[in-house]
Coordinates of N, CA and C and ligand atoms in Angstrom, one line a residue:
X1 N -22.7 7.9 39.0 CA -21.5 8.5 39.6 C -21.8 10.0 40.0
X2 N -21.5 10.6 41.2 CA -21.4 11.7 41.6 C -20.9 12.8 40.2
X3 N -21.6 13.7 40.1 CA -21.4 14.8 38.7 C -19.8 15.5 38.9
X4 N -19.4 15.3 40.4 CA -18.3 16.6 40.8 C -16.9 15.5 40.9
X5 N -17.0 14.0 40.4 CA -16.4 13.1 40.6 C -15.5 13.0 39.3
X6 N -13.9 13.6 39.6 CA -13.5 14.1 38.3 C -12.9 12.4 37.7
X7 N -12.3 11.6 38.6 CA -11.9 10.0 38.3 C -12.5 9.1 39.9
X8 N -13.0 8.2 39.7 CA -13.2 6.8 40.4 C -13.0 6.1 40.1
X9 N -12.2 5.1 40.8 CA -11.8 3.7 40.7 C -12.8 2.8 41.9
X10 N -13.3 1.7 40.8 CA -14.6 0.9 41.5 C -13.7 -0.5 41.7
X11 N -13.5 -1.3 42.8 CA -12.8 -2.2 43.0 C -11.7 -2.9 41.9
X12 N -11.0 -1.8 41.6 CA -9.6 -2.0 40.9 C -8.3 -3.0 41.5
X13 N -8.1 -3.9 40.6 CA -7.0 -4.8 40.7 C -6.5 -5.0 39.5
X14 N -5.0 -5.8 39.6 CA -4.2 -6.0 38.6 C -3.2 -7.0 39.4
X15 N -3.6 -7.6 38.2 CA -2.5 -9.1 38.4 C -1.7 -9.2 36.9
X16 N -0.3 -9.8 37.7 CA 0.5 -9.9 36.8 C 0.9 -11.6 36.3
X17 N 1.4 -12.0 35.5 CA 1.6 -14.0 35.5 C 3.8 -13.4 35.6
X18 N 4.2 -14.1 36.4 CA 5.5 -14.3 36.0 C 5.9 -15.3 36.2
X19 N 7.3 -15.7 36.2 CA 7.8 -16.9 36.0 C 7.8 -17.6 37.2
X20 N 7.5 -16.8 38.4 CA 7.1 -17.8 39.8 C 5.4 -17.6 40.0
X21 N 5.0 -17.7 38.8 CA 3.3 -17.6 39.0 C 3.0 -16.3 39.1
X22 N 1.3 -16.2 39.4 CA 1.0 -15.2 39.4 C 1.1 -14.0 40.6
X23 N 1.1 -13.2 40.6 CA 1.1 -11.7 41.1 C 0.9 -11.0 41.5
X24 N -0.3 -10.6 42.5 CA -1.5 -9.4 42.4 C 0.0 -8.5 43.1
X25 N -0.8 -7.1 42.2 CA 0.1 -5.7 42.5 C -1.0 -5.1 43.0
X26 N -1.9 -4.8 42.9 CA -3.0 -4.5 43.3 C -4.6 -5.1 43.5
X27 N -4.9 -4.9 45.2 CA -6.3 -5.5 45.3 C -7.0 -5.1 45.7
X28 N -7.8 -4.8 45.0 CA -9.1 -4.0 45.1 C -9.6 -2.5 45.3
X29 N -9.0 -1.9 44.6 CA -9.1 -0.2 45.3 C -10.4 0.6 45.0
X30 N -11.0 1.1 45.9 CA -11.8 2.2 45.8 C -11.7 3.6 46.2
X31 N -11.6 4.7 45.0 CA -11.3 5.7 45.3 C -12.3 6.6 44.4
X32 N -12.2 8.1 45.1 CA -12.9 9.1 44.1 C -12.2 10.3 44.5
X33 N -11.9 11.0 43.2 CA -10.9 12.1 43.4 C -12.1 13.0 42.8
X34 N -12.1 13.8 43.2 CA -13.2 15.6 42.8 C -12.3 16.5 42.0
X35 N -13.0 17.1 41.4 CA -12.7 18.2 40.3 C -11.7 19.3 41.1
X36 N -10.5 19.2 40.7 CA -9.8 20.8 41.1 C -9.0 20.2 42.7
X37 N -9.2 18.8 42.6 CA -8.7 18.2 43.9 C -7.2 18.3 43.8
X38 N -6.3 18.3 45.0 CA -4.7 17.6 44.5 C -5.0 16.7 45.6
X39 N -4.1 15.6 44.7 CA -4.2 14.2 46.2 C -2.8 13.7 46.2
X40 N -2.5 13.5 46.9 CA -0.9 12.7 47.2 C -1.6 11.1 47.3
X41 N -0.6 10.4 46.8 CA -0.7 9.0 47.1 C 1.0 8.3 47.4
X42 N 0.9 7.9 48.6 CA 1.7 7.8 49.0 C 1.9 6.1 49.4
X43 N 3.3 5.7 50.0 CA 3.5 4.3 49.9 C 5.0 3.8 50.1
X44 N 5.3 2.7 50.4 CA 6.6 2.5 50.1 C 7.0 1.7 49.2
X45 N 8.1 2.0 48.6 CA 8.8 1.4 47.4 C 7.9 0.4 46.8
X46 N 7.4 -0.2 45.5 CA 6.9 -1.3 45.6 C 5.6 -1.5 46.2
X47 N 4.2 -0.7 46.9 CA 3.4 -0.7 47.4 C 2.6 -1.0 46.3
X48 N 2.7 -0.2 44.7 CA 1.6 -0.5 44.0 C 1.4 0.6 43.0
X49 N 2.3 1.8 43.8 CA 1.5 3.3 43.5 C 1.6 3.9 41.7
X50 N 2.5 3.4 41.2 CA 3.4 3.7 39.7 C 1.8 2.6 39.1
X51 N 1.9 1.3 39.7 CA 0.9 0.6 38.9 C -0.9 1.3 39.0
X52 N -1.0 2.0 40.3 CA -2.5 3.0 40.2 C -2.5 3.5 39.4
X53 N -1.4 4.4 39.4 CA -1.6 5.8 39.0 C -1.7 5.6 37.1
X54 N -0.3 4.5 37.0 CA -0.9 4.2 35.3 C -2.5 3.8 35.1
X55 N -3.0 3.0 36.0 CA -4.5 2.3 35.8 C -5.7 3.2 35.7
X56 N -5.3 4.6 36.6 CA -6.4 5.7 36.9 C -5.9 6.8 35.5
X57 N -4.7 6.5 34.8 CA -4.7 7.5 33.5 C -5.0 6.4 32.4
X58 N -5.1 5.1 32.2 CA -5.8 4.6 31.3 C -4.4 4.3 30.3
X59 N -3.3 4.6 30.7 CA -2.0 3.9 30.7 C -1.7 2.1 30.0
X60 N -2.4 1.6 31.6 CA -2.5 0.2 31.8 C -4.1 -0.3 32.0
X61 N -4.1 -1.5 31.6 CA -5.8 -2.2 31.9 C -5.6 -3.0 33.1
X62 N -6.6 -2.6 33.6 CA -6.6 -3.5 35.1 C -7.5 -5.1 34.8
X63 N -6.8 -5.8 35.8 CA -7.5 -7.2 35.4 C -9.0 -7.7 36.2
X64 N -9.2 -6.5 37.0 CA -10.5 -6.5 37.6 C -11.1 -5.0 38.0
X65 N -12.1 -4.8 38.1 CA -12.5 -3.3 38.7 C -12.8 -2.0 36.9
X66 N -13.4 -1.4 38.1 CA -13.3 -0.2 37.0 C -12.8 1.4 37.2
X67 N -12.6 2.0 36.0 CA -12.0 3.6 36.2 C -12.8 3.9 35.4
X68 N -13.6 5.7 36.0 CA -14.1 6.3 35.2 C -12.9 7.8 35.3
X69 N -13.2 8.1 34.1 CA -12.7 9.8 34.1 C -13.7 10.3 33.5
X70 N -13.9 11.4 34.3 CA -15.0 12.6 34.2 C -16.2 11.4 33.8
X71 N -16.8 11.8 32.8 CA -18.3 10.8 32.1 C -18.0 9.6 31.0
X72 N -16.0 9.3 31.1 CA -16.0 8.2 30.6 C -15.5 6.8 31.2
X73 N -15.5 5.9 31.1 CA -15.5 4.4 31.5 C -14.2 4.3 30.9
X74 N -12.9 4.6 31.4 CA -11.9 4.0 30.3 C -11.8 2.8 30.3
X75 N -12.4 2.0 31.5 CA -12.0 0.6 31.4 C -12.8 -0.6 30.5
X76 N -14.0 0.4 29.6 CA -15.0 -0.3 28.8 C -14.5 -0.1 27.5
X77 N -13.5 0.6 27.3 CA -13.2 1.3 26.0 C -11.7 0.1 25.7
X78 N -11.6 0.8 24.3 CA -10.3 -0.1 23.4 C -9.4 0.8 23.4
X79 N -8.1 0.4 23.3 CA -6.7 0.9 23.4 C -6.7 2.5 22.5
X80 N -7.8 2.5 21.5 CA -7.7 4.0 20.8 C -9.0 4.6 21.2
X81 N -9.8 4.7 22.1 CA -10.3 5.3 22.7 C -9.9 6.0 23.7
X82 N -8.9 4.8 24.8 CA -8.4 5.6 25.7 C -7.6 6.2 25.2
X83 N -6.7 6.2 24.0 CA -5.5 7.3 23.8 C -6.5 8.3 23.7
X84 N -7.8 8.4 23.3 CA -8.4 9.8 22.6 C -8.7 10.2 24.1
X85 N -9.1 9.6 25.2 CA -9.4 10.1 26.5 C -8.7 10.4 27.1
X86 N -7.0 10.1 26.9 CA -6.0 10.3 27.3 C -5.8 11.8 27.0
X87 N -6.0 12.0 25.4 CA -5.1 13.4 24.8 C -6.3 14.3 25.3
X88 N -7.6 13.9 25.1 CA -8.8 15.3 26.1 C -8.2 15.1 27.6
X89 N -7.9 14.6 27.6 CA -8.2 14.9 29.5 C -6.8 14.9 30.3
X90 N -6.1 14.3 29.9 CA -4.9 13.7 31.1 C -3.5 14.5 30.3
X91 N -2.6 14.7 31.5 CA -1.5 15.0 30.9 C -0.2 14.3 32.6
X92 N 0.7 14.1 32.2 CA 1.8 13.4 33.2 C 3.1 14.1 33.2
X93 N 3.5 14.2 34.4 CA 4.7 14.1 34.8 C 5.8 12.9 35.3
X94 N 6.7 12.5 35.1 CA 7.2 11.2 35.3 C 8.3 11.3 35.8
X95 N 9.0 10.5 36.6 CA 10.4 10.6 37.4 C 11.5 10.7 36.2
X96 N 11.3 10.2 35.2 CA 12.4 10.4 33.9 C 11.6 11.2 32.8
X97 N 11.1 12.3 33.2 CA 11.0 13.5 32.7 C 10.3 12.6 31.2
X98 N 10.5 11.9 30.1 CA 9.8 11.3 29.4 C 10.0 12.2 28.5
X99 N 11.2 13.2 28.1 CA 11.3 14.0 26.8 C 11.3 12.8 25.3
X100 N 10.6 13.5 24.0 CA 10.7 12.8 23.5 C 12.5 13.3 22.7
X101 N 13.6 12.3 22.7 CA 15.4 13.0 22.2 C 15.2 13.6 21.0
X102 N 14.6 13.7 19.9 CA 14.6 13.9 18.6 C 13.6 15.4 18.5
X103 N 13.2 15.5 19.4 CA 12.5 16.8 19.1 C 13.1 17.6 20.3
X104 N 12.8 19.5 19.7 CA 13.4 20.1 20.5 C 12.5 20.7 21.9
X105 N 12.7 20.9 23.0 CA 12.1 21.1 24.3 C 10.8 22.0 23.4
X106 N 10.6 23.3 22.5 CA 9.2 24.2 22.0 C 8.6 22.4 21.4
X107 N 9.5 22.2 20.7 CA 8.2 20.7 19.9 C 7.7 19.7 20.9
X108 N 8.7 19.2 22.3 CA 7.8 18.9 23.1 C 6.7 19.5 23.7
X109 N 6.7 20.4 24.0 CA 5.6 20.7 24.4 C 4.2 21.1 24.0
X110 N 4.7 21.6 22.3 CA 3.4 21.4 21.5 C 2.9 20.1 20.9
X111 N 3.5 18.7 21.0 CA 3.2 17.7 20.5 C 2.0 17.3 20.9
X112 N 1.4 17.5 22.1 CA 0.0 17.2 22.7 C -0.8 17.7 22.2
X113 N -1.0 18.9 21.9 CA -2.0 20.4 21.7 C -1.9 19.8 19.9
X114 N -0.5 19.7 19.3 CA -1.0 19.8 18.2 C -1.7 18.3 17.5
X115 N -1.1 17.0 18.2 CA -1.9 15.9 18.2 C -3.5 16.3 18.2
X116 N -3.8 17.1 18.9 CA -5.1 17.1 19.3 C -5.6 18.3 17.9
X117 N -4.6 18.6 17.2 CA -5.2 19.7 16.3 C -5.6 21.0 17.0
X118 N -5.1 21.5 17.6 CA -5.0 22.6 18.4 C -4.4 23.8 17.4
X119 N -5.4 24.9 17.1 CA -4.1 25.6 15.8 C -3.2 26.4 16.8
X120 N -3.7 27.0 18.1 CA -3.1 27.4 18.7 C -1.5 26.8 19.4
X121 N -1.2 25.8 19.2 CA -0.7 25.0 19.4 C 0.7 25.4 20.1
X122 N 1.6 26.2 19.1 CA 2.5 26.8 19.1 C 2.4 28.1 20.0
X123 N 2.1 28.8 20.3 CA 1.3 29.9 20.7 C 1.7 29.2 22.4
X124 N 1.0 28.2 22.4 CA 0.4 28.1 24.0 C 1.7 27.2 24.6
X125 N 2.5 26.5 23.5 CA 3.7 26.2 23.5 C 4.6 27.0 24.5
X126 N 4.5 27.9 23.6 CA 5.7 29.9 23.7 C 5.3 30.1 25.3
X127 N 4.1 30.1 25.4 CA 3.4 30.7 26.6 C 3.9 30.1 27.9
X128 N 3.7 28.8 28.0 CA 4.0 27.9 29.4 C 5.8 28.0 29.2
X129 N 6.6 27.6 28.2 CA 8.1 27.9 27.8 C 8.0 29.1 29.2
X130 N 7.6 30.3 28.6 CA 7.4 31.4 29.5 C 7.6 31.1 30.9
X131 N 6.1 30.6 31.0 CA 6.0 30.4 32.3 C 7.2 29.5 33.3
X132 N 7.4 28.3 32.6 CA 8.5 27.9 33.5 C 9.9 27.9 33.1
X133 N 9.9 29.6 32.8 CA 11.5 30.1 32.5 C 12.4 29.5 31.7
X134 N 11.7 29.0 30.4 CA 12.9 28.4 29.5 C 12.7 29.0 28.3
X135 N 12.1 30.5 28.2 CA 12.3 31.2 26.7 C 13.8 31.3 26.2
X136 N 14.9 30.8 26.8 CA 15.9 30.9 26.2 C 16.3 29.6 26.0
X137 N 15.6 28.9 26.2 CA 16.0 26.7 25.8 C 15.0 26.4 24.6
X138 N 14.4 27.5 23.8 CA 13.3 26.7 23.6 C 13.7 25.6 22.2
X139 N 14.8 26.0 21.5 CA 15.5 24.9 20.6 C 16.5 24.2 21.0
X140 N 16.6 24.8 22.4 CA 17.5 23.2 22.7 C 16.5 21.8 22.8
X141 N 17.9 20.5 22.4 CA 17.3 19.3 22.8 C 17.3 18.9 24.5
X142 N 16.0 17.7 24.8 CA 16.4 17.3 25.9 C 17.8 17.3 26.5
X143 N 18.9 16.9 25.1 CA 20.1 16.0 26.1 C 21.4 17.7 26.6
X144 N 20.7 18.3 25.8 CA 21.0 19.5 26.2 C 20.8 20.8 27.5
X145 N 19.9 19.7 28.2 CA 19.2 20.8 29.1 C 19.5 19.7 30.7
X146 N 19.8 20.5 31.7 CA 19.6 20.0 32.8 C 18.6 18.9 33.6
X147 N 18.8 17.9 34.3 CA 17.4 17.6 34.6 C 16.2 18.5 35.1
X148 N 16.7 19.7 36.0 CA 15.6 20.2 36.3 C 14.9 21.0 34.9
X149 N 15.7 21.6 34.4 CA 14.9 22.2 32.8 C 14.2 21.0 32.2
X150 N 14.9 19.3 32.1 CA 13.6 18.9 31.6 C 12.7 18.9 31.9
X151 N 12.6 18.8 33.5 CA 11.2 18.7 34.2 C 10.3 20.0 33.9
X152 N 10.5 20.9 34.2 CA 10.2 21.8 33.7 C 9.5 21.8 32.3
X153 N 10.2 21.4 31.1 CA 9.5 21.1 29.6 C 8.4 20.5 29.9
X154 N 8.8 19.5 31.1 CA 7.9 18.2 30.8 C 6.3 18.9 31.8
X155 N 6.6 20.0 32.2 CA 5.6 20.4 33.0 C 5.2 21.4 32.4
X156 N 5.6 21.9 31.5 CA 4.9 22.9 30.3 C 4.3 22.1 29.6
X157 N 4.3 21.1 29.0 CA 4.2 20.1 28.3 C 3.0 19.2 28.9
X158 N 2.5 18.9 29.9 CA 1.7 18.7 29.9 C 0.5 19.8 30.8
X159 N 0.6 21.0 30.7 CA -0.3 21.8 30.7 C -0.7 22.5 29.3
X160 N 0.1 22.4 28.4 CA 0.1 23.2 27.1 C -1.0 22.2 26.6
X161 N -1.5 21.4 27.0 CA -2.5 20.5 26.3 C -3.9 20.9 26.9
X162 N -3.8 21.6 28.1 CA -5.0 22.0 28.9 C -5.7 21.0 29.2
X163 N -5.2 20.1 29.6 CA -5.8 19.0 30.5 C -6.1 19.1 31.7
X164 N -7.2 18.1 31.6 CA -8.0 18.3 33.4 C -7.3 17.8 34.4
X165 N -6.9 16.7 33.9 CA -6.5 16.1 35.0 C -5.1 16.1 34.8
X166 N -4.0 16.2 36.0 CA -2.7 16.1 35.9 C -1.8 14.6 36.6
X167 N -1.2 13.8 36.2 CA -1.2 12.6 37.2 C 0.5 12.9 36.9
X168 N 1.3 12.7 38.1 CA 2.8 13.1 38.4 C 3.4 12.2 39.4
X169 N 4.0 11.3 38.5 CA 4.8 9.9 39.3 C 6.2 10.6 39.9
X170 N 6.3 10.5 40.9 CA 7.4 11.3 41.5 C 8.7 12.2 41.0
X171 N 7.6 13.2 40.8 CA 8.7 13.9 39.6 C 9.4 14.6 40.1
X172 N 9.8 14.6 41.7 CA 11.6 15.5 42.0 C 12.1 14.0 42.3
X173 N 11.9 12.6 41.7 CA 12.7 11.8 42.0 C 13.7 11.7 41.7
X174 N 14.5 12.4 40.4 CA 16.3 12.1 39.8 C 16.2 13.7 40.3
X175 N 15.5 14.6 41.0 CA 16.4 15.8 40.7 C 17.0 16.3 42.4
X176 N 17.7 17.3 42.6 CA 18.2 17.5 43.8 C 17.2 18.4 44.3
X177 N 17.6 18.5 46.1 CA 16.8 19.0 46.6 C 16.2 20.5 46.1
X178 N 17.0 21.5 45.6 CA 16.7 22.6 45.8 C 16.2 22.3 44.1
X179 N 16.7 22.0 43.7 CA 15.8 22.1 41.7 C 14.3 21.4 42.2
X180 N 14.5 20.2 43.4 CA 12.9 19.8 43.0 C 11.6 20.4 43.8
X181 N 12.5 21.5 44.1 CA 11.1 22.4 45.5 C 11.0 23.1 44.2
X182 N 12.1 23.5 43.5 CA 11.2 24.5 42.2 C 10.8 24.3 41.2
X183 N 10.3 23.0 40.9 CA 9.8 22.0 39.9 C 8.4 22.1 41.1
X184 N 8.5 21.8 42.2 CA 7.1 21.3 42.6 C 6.7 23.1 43.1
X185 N 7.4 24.3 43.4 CA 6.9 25.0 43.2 C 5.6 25.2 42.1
X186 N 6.3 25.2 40.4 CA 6.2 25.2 39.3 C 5.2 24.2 39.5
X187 N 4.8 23.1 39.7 CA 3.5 22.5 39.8 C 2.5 23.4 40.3
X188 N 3.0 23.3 41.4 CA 1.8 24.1 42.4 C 0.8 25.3 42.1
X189 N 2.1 26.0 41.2 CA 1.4 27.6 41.1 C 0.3 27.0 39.8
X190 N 1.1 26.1 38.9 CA 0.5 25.9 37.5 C -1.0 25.2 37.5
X191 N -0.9 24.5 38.7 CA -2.3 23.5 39.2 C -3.3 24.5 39.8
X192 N -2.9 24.8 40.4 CA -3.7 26.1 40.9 C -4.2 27.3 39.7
X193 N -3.6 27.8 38.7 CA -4.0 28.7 37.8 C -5.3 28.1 36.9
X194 N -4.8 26.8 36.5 CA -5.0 26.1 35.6 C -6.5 25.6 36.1
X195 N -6.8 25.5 37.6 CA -7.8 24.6 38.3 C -7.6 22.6 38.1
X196 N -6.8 22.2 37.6 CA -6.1 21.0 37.4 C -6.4 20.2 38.3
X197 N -7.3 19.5 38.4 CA -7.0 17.9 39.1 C -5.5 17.1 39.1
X198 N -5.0 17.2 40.4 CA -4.0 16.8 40.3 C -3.5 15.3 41.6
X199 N -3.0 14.4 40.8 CA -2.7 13.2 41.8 C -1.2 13.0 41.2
X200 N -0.6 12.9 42.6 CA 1.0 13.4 42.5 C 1.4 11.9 43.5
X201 N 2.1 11.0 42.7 CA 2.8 10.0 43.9 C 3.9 10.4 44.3
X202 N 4.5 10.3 46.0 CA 5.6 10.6 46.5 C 6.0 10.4 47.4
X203 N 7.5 9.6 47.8 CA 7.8 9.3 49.2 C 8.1 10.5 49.9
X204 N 7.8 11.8 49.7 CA 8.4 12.8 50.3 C 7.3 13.8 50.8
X205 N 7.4 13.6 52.1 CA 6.3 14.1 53.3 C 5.9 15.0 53.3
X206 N 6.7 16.4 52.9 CA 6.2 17.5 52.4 C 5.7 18.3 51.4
X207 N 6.3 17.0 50.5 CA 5.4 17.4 49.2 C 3.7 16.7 48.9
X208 N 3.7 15.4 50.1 CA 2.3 15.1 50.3 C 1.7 16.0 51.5
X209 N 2.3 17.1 52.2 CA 1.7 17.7 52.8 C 1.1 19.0 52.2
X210 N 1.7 19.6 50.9 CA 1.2 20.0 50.2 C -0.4 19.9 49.2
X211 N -0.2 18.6 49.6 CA -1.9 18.1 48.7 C -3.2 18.3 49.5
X212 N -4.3 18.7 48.9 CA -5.3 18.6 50.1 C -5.4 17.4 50.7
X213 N -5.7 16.5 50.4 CA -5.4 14.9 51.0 C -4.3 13.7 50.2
X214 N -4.2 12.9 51.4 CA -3.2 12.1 51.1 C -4.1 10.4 50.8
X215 N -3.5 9.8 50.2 CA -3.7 8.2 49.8 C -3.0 7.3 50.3
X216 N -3.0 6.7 51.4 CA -1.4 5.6 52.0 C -2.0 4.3 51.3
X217 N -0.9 3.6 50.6 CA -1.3 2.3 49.4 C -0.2 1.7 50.6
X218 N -0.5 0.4 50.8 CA 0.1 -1.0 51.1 C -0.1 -1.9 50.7
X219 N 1.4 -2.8 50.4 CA 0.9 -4.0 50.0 C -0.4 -4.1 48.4
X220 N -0.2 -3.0 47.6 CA -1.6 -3.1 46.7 C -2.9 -3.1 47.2
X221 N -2.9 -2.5 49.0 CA -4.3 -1.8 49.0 C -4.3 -0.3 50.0
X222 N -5.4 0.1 49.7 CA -5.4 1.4 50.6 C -5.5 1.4 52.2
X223 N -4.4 2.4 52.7 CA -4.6 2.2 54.4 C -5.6 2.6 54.4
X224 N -6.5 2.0 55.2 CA -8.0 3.3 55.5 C -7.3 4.7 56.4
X225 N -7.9 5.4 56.2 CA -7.7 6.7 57.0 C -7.7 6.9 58.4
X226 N -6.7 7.7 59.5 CA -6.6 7.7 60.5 C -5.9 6.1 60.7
X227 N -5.6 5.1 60.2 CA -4.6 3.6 60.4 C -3.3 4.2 60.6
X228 N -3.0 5.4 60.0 CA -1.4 5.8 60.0 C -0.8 5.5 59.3
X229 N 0.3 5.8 58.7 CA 1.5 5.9 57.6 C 1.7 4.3 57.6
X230 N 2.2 3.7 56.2 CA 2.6 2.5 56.6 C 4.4 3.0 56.8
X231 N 4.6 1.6 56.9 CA 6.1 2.6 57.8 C 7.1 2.4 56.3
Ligands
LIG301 N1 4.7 -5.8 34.8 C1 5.1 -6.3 36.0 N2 5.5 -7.6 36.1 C2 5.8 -8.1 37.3 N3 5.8 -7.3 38.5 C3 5.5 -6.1 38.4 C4 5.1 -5.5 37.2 N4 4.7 -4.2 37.4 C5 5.0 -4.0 38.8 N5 5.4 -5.1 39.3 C6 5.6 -5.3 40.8 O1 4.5 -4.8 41.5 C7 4.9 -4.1 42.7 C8 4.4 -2.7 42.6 O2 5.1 -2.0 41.6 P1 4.9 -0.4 41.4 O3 3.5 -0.1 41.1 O4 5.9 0.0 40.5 O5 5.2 0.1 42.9 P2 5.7 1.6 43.4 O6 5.5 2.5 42.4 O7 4.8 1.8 44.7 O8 7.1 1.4 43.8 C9 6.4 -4.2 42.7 O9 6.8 -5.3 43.5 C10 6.8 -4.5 41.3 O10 8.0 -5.2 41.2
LIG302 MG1 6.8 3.8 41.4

């Protein structure tokens, strides 16, 4: 594999069995995202994109094909390998923000860093709190904090782990227009400081015009390039 090839997906698919048979969600993808890349992946409702994006973080196992991250094969590995390749490398943003209720917004955000044994942990916690303006939330609980402040946690929270790669399933999807330009603001500057690989799914045109390039998924495969938007 290319050395500058931060994740590749080698003829990736996933099939599902349900009660009207089986399923494919996805067929056959080939992709390669580069170090320090942002990529939109885009699609309509249902195209596939929630099921890539878990398959390329090592999430879910695909029922055919392979993913590498950086120099590892997560698709050769067992369910506690990939968590360990998960906690080095990957960190998420999600449409439901994914606070854990029982801990306070500072403990979310050190739970990655300190999983990982990070002494700094706390420290780097304080620091991103900082950065996306919630030194004054930092013992509040999730159910105490607005959606956009979750997102926010949730976006301190996965940079406070110093992950390479960032994967963000439509994260101004529950919030309103003007909280989610400053949530994807708050991406933007953080991915860029940080140098972050970042693959962001989203039905929203300007936030994939923000990416260096875009990914249009149909139907569980990729539009080739210059085919145009699926509609
Ligand atoms: N575990 C599953 N079992 C059955 N169908 C699924 C499962 N996961 C996803 N699907 C179906 O696969 C398709 C793609 O889902 P998804 O990846 O969530 O699409 P998107 O994120 O683009 O809206 C949808 O039709 C969805 O209902
Ligand atoms: Mg989805």
């Amino acid at each position: 594999m290319n050395s500058s090839d931060m994740i590749r997906a080698v003829d990736l698919g996933k099939a599902v069995d349900t009660a009207l048979g089986q399923l494919t969600i996805l067929k056959g993808i080939d992709l390669e995202i580069k170090e320090s890349e942002t990529v939109a992946i885009v699609g309509a409702s249902g195209s596939g994109k929630t099921t890539l994006l878990s398959l390329l973080a090592g999430l879910d196992v695909p029922t055919r094909g392979k993913v590498f991250l950086g120099p590892y094969e997560i698709t050769a590995m067992d369910e506690e390998e990939r968590a360990h390749v998960r906690s080095e490398m990957v960190g998420f943003v999600f449409q439901t923000f994914q606070l854990l209720d029982s801990l306070t917004a500072i403990e979310n955000v050190m739970l990655p860093a300190e999983l990982k044994r990070d002494p700094d942990a706390e420290e780097k916690a304080r620091e991103l709190m900082a950065r996306v303006e919630l030194s004054h939330r930092l013992n509040h609980y999730p159910r105490q904090l607005s959606g956009g402040e979750q997102q926010r946690v949730a976006i301190a929270r996965a940079f406070a782990s110093s992950a390479k790669i960032l994967f963000a399933d439509e994260p101004t999807g529950n919030l309103d227009t003007r909280t989610g330009a400053n949530v994807i603001d708050l991406l933007f500057d953080l991915n860029a400081e940080f140098g972050t690989t970042l693959v962001l799914v989203t039905h929203d045109e300007r936030l994939a015009g923000r990416c260096g390039r875009s990914i249009s998924i149909a139907s569980g495969m990729l539009v080739p390039e210059g085919a145009g938007a699926p509609a």
